[in-house]
Structure formats: C-alpha cells, structure tokens
Short mmCIF file of C-alpha atoms in Angstrom, two decimals:
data_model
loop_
_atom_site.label_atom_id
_atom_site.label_comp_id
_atom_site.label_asym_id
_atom_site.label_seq_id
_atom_site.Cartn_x
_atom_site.Cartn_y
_atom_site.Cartn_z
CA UNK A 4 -9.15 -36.10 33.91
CA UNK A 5 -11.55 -35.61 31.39
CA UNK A 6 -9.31 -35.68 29.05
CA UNK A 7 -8.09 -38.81 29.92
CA UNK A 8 -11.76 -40.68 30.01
CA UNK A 9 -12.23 -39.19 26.26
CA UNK A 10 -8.74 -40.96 25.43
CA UNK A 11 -10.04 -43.94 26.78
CA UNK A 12 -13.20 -44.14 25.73
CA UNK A 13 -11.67 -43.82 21.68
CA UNK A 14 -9.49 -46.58 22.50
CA UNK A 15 -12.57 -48.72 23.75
CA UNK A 16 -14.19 -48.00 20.85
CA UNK A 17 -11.41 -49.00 18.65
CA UNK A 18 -10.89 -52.46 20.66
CA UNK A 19 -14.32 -53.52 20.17
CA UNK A 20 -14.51 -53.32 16.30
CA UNK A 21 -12.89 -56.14 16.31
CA UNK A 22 -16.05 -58.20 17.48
CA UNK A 23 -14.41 -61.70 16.99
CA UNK A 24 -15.23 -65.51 16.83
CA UNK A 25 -14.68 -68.22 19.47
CA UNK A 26 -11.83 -70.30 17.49
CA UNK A 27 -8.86 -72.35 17.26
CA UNK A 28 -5.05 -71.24 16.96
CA UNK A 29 -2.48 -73.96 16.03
CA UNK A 30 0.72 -74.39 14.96
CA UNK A 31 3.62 -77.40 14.04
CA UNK A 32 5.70 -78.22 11.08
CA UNK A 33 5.23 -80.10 7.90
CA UNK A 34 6.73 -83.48 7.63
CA UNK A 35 7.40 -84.95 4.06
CA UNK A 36 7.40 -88.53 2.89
CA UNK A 37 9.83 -89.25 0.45
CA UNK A 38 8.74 -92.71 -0.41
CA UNK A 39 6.05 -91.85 -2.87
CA UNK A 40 7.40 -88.40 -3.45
CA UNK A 41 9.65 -87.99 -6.79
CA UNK A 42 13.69 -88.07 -6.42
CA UNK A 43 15.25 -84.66 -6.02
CA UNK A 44 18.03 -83.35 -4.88
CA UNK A 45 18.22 -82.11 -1.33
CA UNK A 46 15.68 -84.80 -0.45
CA UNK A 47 17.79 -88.32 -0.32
CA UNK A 48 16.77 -89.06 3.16
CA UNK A 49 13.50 -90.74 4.09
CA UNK A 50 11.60 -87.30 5.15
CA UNK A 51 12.58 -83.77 5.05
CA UNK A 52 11.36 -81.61 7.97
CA UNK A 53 10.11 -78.23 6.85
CA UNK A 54 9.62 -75.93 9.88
CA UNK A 55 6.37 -73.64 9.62
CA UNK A 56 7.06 -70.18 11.10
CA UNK A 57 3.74 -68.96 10.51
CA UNK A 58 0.92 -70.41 11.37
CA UNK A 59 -0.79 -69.47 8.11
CA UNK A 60 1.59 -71.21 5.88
CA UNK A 61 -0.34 -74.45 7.44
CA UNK A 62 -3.41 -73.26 4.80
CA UNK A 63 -1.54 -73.23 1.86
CA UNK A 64 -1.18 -76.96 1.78
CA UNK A 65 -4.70 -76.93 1.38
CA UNK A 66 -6.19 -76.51 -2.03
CA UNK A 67 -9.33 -74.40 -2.27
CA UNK A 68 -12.46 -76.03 -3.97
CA UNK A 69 -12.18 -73.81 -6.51
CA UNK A 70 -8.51 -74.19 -7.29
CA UNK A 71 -7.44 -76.36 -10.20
CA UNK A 72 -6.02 -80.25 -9.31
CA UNK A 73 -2.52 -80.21 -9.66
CA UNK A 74 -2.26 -83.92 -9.19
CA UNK A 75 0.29 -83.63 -6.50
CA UNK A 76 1.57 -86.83 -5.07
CA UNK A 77 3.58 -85.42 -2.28
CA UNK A 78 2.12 -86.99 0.88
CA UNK A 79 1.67 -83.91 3.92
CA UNK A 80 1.57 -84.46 7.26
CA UNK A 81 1.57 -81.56 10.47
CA UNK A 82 3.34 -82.55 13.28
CA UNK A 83 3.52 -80.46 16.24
CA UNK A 84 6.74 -78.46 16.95
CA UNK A 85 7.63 -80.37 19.83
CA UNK A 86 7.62 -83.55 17.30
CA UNK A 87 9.32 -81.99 14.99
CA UNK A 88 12.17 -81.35 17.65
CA UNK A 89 12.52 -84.61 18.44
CA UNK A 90 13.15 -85.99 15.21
CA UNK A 91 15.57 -83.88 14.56
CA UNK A 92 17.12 -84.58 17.77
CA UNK A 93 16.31 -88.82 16.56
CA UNK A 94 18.23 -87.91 13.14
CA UNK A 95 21.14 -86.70 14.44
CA UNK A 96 21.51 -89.45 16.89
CA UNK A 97 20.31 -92.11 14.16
CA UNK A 98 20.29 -92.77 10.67
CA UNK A 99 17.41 -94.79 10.81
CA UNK A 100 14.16 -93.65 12.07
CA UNK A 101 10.62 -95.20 12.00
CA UNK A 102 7.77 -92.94 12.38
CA UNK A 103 3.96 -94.15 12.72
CA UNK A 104 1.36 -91.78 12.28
CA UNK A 105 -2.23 -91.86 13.48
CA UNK A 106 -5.31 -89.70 13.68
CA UNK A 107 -6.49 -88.95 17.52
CA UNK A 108 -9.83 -87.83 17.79
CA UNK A 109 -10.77 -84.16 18.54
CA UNK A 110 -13.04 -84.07 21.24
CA UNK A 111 -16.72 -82.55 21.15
CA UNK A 112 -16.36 -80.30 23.83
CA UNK A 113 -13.17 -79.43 25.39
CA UNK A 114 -13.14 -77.80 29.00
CA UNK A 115 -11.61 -74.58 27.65
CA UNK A 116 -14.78 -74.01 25.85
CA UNK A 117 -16.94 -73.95 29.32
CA UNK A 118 -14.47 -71.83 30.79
CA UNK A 119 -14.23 -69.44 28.40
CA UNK A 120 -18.11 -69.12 28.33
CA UNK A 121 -18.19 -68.49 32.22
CA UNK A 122 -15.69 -66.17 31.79
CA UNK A 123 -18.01 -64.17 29.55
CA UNK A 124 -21.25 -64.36 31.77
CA UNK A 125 -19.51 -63.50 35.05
CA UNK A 126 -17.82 -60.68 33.15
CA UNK A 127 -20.84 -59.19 32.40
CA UNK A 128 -22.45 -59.99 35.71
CA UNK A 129 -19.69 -58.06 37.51
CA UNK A 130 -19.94 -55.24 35.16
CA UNK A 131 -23.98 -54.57 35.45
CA UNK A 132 -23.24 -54.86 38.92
CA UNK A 133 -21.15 -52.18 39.43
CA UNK A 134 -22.32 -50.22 36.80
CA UNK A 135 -25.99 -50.10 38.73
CA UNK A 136 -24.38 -49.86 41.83
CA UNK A 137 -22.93 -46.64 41.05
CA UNK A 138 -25.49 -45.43 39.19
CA UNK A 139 -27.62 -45.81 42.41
CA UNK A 140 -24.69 -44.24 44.68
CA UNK A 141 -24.56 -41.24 42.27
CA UNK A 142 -28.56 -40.85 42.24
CA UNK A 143 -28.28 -40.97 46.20
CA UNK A 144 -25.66 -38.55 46.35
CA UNK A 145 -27.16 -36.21 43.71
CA UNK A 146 -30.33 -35.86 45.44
CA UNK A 147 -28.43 -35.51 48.76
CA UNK A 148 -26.60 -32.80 47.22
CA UNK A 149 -29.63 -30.51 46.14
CA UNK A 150 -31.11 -31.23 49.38
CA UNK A 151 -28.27 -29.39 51.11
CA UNK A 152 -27.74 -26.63 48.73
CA UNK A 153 -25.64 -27.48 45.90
CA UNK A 154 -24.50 -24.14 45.49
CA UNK A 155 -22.30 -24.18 49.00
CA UNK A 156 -20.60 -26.99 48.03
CA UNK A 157 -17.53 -27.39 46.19
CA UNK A 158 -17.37 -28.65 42.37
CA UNK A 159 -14.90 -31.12 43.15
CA UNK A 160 -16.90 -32.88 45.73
CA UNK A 161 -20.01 -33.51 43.17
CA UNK A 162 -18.86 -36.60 42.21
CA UNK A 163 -20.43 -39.74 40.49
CA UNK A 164 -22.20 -38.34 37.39
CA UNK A 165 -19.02 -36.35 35.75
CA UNK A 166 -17.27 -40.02 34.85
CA UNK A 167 -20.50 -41.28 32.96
CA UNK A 168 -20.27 -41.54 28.99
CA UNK A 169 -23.69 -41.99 27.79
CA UNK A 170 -24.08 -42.80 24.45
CA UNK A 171 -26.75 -41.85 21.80
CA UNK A 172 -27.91 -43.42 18.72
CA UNK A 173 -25.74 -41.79 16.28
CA UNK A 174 -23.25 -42.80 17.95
CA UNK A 175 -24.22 -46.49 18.05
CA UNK A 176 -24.83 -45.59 14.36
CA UNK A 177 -20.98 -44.71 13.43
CA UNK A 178 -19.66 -47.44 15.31
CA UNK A 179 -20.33 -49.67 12.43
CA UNK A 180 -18.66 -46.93 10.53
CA UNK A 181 -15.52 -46.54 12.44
CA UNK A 182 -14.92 -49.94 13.81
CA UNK A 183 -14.88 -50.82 9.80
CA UNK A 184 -12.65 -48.52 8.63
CA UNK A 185 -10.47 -49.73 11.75
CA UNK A 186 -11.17 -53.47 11.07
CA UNK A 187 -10.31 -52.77 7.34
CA UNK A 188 -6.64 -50.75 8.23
CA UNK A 189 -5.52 -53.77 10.74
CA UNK A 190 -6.61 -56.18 7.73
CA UNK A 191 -4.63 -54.30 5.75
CA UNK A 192 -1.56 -52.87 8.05
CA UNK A 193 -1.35 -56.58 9.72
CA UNK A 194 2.50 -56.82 10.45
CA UNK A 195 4.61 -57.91 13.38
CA UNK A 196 5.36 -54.33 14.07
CA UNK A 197 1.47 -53.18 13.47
CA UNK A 198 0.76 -55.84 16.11
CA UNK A 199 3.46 -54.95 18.47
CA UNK A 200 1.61 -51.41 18.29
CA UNK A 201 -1.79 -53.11 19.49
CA UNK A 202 0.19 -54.93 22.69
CA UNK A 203 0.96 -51.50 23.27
CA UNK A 204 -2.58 -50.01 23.02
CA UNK A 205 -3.99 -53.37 24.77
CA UNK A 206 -1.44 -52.34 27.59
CA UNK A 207 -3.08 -49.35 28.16
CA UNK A 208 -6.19 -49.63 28.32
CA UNK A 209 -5.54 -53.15 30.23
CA UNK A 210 -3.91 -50.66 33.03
CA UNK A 211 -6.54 -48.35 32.84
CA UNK A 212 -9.01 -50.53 33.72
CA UNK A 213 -7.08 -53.11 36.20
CA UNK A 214 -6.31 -49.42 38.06
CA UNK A 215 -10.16 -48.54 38.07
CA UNK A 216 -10.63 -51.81 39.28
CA UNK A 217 -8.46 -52.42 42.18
CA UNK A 218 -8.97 -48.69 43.05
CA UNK A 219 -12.81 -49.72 43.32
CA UNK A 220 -11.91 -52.63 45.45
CA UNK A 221 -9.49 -51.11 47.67
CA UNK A 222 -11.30 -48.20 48.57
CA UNK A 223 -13.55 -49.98 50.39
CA UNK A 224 -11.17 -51.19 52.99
CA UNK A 225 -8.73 -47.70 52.52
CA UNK A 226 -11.46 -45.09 52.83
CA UNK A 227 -9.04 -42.43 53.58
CA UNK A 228 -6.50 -42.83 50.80
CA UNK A 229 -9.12 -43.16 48.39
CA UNK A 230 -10.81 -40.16 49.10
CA UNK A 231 -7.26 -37.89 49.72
CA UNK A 232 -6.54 -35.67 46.16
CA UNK A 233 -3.44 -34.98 45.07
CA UNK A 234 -3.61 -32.49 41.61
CA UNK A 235 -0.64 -34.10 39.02
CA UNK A 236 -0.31 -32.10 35.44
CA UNK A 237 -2.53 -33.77 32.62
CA UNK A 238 -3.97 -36.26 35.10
CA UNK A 239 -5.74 -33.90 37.05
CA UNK A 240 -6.61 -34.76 41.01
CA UNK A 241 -5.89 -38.03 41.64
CA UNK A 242 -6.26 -40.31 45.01
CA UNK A 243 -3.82 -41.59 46.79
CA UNK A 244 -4.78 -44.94 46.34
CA UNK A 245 -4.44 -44.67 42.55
CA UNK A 246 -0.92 -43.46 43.34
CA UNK A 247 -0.04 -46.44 44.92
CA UNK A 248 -1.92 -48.89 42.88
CA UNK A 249 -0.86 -47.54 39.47
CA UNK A 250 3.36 -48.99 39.54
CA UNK A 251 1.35 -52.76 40.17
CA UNK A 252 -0.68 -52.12 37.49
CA UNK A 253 1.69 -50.93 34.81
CA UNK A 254 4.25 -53.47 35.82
CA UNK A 255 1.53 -56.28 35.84
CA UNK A 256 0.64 -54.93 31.65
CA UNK A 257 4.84 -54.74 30.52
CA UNK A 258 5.93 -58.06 32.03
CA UNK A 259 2.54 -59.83 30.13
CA UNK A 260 3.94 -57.80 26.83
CA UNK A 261 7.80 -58.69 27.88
CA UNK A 262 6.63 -62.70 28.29
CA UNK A 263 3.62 -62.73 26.50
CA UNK A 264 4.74 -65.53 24.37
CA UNK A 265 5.16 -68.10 26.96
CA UNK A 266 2.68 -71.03 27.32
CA UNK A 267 1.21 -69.37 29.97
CA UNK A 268 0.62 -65.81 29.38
CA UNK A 269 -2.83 -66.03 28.72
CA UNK A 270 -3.82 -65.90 31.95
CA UNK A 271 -2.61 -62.25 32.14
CA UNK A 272 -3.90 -61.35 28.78
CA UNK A 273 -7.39 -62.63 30.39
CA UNK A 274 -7.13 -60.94 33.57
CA UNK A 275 -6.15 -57.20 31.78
CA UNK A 276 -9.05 -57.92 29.05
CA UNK A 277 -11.74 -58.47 31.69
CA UNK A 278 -10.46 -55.39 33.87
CA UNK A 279 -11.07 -53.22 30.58
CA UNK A 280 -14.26 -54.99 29.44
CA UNK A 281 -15.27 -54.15 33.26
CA UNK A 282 -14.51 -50.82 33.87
CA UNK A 283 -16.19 -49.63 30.21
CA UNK A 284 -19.04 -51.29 31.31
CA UNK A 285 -19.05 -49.27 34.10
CA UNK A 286 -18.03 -45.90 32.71
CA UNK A 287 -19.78 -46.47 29.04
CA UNK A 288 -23.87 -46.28 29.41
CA UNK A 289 -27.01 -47.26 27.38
CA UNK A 290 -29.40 -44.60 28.48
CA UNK A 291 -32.80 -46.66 27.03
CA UNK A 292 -33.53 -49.58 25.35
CA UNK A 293 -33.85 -47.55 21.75
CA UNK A 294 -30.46 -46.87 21.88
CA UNK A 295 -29.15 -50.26 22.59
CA UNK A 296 -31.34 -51.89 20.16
CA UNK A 297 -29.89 -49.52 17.37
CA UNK A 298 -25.81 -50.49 18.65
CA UNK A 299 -26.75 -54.54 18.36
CA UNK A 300 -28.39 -54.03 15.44
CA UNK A 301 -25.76 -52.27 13.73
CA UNK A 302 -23.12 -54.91 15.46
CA UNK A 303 -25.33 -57.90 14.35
CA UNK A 304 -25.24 -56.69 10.61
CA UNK A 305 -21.46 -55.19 10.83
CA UNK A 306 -21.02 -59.16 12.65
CA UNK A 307 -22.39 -61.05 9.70
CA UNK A 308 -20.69 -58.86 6.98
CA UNK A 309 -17.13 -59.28 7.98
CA UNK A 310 -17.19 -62.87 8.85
CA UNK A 311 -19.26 -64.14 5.83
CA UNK A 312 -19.87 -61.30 3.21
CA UNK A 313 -16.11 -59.90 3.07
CA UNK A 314 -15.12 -63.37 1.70
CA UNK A 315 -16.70 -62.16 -1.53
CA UNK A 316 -14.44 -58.42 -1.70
CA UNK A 317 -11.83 -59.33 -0.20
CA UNK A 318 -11.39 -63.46 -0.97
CA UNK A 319 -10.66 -64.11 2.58
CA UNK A 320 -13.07 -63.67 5.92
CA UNK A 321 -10.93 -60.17 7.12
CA UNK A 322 -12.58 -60.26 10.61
CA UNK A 323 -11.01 -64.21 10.50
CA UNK A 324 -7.51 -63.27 9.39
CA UNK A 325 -7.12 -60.51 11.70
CA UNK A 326 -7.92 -62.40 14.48
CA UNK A 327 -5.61 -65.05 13.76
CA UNK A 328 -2.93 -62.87 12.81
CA UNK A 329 -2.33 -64.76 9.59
CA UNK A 330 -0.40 -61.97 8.22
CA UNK A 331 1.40 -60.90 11.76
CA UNK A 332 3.71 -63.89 11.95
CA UNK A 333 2.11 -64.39 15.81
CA UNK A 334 -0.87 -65.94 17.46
CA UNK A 335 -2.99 -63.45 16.80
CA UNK A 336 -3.92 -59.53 18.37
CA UNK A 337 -4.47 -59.17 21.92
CA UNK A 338 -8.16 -57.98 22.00
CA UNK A 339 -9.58 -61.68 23.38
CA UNK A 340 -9.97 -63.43 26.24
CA UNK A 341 -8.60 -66.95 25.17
CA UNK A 342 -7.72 -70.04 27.32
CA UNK A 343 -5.86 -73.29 26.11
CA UNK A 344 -7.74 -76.20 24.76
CA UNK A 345 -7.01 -78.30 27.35
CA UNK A 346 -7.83 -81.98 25.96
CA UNK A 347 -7.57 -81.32 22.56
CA UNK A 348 -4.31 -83.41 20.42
CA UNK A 349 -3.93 -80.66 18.77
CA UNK A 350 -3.68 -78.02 20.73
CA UNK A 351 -4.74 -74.44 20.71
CA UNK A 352 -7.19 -71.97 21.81
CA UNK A 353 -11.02 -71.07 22.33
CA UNK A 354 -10.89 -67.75 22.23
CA UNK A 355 -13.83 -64.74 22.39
CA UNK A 356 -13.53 -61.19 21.28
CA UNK A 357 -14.13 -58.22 23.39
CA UNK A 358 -17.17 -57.03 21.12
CA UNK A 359 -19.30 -60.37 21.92
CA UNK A 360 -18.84 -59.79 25.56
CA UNK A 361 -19.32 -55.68 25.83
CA UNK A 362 -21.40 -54.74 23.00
CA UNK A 363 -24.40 -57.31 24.82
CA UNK A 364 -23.03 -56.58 27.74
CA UNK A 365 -23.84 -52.69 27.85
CA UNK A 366 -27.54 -53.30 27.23
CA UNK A 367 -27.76 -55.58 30.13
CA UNK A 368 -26.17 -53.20 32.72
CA UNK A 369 -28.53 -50.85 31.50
CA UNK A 370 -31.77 -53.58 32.67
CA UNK A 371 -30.16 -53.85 35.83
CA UNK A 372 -29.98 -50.16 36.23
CA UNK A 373 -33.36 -49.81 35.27
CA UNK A 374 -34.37 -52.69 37.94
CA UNK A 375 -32.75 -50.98 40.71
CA UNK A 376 -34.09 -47.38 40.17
CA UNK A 377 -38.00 -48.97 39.08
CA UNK A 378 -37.74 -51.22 42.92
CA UNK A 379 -38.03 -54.52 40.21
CA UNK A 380 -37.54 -58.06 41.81
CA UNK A 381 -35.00 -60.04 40.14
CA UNK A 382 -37.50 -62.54 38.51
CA UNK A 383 -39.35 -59.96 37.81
CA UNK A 384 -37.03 -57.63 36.01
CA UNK A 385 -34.88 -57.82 32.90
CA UNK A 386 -31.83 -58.45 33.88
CA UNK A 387 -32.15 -61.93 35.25
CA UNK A 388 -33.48 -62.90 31.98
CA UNK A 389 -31.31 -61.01 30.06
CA UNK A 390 -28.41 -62.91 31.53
CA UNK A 391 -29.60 -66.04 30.86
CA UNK A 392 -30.35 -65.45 27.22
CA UNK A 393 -26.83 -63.93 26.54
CA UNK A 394 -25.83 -67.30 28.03
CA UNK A 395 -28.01 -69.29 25.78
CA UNK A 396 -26.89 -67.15 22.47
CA UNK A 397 -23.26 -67.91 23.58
CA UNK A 398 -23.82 -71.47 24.13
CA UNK A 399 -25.36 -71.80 20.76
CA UNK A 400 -22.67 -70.33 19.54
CA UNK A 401 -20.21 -72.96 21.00
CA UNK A 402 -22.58 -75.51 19.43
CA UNK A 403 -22.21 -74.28 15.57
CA UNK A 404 -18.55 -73.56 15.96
CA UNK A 405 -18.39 -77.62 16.32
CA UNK A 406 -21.01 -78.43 13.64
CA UNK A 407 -19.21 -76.06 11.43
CA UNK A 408 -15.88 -77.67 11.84
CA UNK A 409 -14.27 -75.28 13.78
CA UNK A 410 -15.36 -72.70 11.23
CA UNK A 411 -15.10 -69.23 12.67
CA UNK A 412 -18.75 -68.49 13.68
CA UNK A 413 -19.98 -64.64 14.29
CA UNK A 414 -20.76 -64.77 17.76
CA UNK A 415 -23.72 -61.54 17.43
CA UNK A 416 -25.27 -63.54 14.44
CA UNK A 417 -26.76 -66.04 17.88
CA UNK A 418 -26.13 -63.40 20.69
CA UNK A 419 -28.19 -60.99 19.46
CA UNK A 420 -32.04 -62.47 18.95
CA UNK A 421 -31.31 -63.94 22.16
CA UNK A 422 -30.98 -60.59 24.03
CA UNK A 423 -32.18 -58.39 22.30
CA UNK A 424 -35.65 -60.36 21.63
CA UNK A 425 -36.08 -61.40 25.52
CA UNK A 426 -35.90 -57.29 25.88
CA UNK A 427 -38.49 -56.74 23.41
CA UNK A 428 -40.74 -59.81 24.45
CA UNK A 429 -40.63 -59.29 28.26
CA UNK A 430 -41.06 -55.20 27.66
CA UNK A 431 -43.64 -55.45 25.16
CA UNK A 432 -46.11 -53.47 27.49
CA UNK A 433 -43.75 -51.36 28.97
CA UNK A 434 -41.08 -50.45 26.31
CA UNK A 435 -43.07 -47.75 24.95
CA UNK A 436 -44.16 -45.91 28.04
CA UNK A 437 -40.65 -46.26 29.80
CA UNK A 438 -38.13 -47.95 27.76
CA UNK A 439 -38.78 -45.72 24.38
CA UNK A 440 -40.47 -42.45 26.47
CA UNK A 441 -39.57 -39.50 27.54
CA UNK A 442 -39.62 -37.77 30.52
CA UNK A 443 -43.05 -36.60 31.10
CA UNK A 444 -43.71 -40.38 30.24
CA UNK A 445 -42.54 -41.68 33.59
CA UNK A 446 -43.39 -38.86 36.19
CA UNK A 447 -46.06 -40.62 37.73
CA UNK A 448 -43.42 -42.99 38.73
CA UNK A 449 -41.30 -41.90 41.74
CA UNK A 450 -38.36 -43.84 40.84
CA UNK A 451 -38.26 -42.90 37.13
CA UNK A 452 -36.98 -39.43 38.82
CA UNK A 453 -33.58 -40.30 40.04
CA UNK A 454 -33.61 -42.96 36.56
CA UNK A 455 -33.77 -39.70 34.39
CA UNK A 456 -30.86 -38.02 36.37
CA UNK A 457 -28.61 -41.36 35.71
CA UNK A 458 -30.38 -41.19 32.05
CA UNK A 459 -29.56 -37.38 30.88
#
C-alpha cells in the first residue's frame, strides 16, 4: 500500500504544477462580410462562414501591438457555433439572408464566478477538517497504544500515522523545480493525444481520492466492512468497503472521460477534482509554519514567472496556453475545477487550478491541526483567520481578472500575502517558540506532546 501512496503522491505533485488562473474558454466561428471585402473567387455570396476548430485560431485575427499594419479591410466578426449552424441551415433554405449584429454587454460579475470561489473555500474547509481530525484520532490512538504495550500488539493494527506524507523544505524547494520542468514538457508536448494522456492521469487520481473519500464517509455508518482486511497482490490489505466502493468510483472517472465533452460534464470533472484536492490535503502535511512559508514562497515566485515573465522566453504566457489548451485542439487539461459562465453572451468558463486551492490550502490544515492539539478557540486560533484571508486573496483575485480584461491573473501573486502574512502577523509572538522551534521548545506545553508525534 505504500507503494501505492508514493504513486500517488508523484502524481499530486505533478497536478499541482500547473497552478492556474481563474479565466475564460470560448469558442464560435468567423463570419466574413463580403461587402467591403475585395472580389475573389470562392467568395460571390454575401458572407462566407469559416468554421473555427480550435479555439486558438480565434487569436490570430488579432494583430499584436507589435505586429506591422497590414491595412486589412476584411471586416471579422465571431459568432457562436450555434449561429453559425443556423445560417447555414438559413442558406440552404434561402438565398437571401439579412443578418444584424450587435454588441451585448459582458456582465461585471457573473454567478459562476461566486460559485467557483465557494467551491474553493469549502474545499479547503473540508480538507483541514479532516486532515485535523485524523491527526487528533491518530494522536489518541498512538498514545492509547503505548499505554497498553505496543509491543503485544500487532503491526497492522497501528494505524493512523503510516498514511501521513510530511513534507520538508527541500522538498517545498524542488517543487518549483519539478513542477517547471513538468509545466515546460506539457507546453511543449501539448497535443490531443498528450492531453488524452492527462484525462487518463486526472482519472486516477480523481478515483483515488473519490475512493478515500466515500470510504471515509461510509465507514462511519459500515463499521464492520470498513475495518474487515482482505490482502490483494500490489494493493496490499484492503477493506471491504473499498472493495465495494472502488467499481462506483472507477465507473464514475471513465464515463466523465467517455462524455466529457458534453455541456455538462463539468460537474463531474468538479466533483473528481475536489475528491483529489481533499484527500491530499488529508494525506499530504505541513509539519510547521517554516516549511509552508518556504512552499508559498517558492509557488508565489514560480506563480508570477510563468504567467508574466515566460512571455519574454517563450513569446507567449506558457502557464496561459497550457491551460487553455491552445495547442490541444480541446478546452483545455483537466486539472481545474471550472463551472459555466452562466449570464455571460458569450459563453464560457471561470475556471481555478488545483495549485491555488491546495498549495494555500496545506498550510491552513496545518493551523487547524495546530489549534486542535494547542486546546485554541476558533477566534482565537489561526485557522479561522486563515480562512478568511485565503477568501479575501481569492476575491481580489476575481476583482483584477475583470479590471484586467479577462487577462489571465496568477492567482498566488494575491493569495499568498493574504495567508501567508495573517500567519506571520497573528504568530508574531509565538512563531518562534512553537511555529519555527523544536522540540525541547514546546515541552512545557502538554499538548505540544501529541503535536510533535503528528509533527515527526
């Protein structure tokens, strides 16, 4: 089984590199007006109809500031593909056809928007949650466990601690290091079959954690099943419940990949996402505050850099085109949580990246961890006010997306002071001593025991 958690915990680590922007996705066809367009041949009728099969051929009728004028007198207009249908359907039927175009007006704030942005604050509430409530469960049990003599009892029934990843600075470190090399090969790579390789990946780990998730949930009503073992090669011991639960799960992830194309997939590509983003927040651990200011750090700088500084290496934003899928001929990878926009003419989607919902995330499971284990009231603690500044960093991060233009915005470049400096200011007494210290550091507190057991 441990083999399995190491597996999965590479694959969450891949995933997350791609720490992406809330954005737009559109599509439609290109309509051309003949009347002050030159005479050619092929083009006799009043307006040719050029469908768009790629999204990102919609860019190219854009000239770049820096581009030379080519004086080009061809009026262009997108239409949606739905339009476009229709006057074909209107030409066939007709050879006359008026069309009036008009401008509707985008609104300021469409609902998707708010949604989305719950989405990623209950996430992350459900994922501290359970991540400090086992935490606690295992620090019970462990003590229980060398109260009764640890040595009489089985390996296999210490459980709790074994499924823990903790992670260290260096790692946090080479996470910049590796999710850029793997940002920089899906730039690169960016196909339809490359992409059809990350449905299957996203698959995975979207069963993995939907499993771990229902398992969690069930268990609490099907005590017995979830605590019966059955050994299966590779796997290792495995419940019953899992048994059972596992054919939903994987048949849940292939009929999302089979029909994930459909208007409304999304809501199954949301539902696998925020199992995943769940279950590593659970598994995955910041052990102090030192370590998770290092991994936002380096995810606030690796942020910034892809978004805005690649533009001068590589001519284009890569952590933009990637997460479009410009050069994928679909809508884009499946490592978001994205919901329709709703009111907007022109269709689309707000859509969030795993990274700017886990990489805050994990330092804020590990406040209400600490909370828990230090006896801290909720207004008094971190984690209430961690929460709300995550909010607050998101929400301002909503806001410059629309001043911008719907210009992809790094979500970390807002997230980040927010959290991270409410950490800083709110600890600034007790960061060294507890926070930044060592063991010896906190033994005069009689919590800090069972925090260093959960810690190390």
């Amino acid at each position: 089984m441990d083999l399995v958690k190491l597996c999965f915990v590479i694959y969450v680590a891949a995933v997350i590199s791609l720490v992406c922007y809330p954005s737009s996705v559109m599509a439609g066809d290109i309509v051309h007006d003949d009347d002050s367009a030159p005479k050619k041949p092929g083009c006799e009728n009043d307006f040719v109809l050029k469908p768009v099969t790629s999204p990102a051929e919609l860019y190219k009728m854009v000239c770049e500031p820096n581009e030379t004028d080519l004086d080009i007198k061809i009026p262009a207009v997108m239409l949606p593909q739905d339009a476009g249908a229709s006057l074909e359907k209107m030409l066939l039927n007709s050879s006359s056809v008026s069309v009036q175009l008009y401008s509707p007006k985008r609104p300021l704030v469409d609902i998707a928007e708010v949604f989305l942005w719950l989405m990623a604050v209950v996430t992350i509430l459900c994922g501290s949650y359970w991540s400090a409530w086992s935490a606690r469960e295992a620090a019970i049990e462990h003590d229980k466990l060398l109260k009764d003599a640890v040595d009489e009892i089985p390996n296999d029934k210490v459980v709790g601690l074994s499924s823990i990843v903790d992670i260290n600075a260096t790692s946090a470190v080479l996470f910049v290091v590796v999710a850029s090399c793997f940002l920089v090969m899906l730039y690169e790579l960016m196909s339809y079959w490359f992409v059809e390789l990350l449905v299957v990946l996203f698959c995975i780990g979207g069963v993995e954690g939907l499993q771990t998730c229902l398992v969690a949930l069930l268990s609490r009503w099907f005590k017995h099943a979830g605590e019966s073992y059955i050994k299966i090669p590779f796997f290792g011991a495995l419940s019953y419940l899992t048994l059972a639960v596992s054919p939903f799960c994987i048949a849940f992830a292939v009929v999302w990949a089979v029909y994930r194309n459909v208007s409304f997939a999304w809501v199954g590509q949301d539902i696998l996402g925020i199992a995943l983003i769940i279950t590593v927040l659970q598994i995955v651990h910041v052990p102090n505050l030192k370590v998770g200011t290092v991994l936002l750090s380096c995810a606030f700088v690796y942020d910034i850099f892809w978004v805005f500084v690649s533009k001068k290496l590589f001519h284009e934003s890569v952590m933009i085109v990637v997460a479009r899928g410009d050069r994928s001929g679909e809508d884009g990878i499946p490592m978001l949580l994205k919901i329709p926009r709703m009111f907007d003419p022109w269709g689309g989607y707000s859509i969030i990246g795993f990274g700017d919902i886990l990489l805050p995330g994990l330092p804020i499971a590990f406040s209400l961890r600490y909370d828990w284990l230090a006896n801290k009231s909720l207004r008094a603690g971190y984690f209430l006010w961690a929460m709300i500044a995550y909010g607050l960093g998101l929400l301002i991060t909503y806001v410059a997306l629309n001043l911008m233009d719907g210009h992809g915005q790094p979500a970390l470049l807002y997230i980040v002071p927010f959290t991270l400096g409410t950490f800083l200011t709110l600890g600034r007494k007790e960061a060294i001593s507890t926070f930044y210290g060592h063991e010896e550091n906190q033994k005069d507190l009689a919590t800090m025991s069972i925090l260093n057991t959960i810690m190390n």
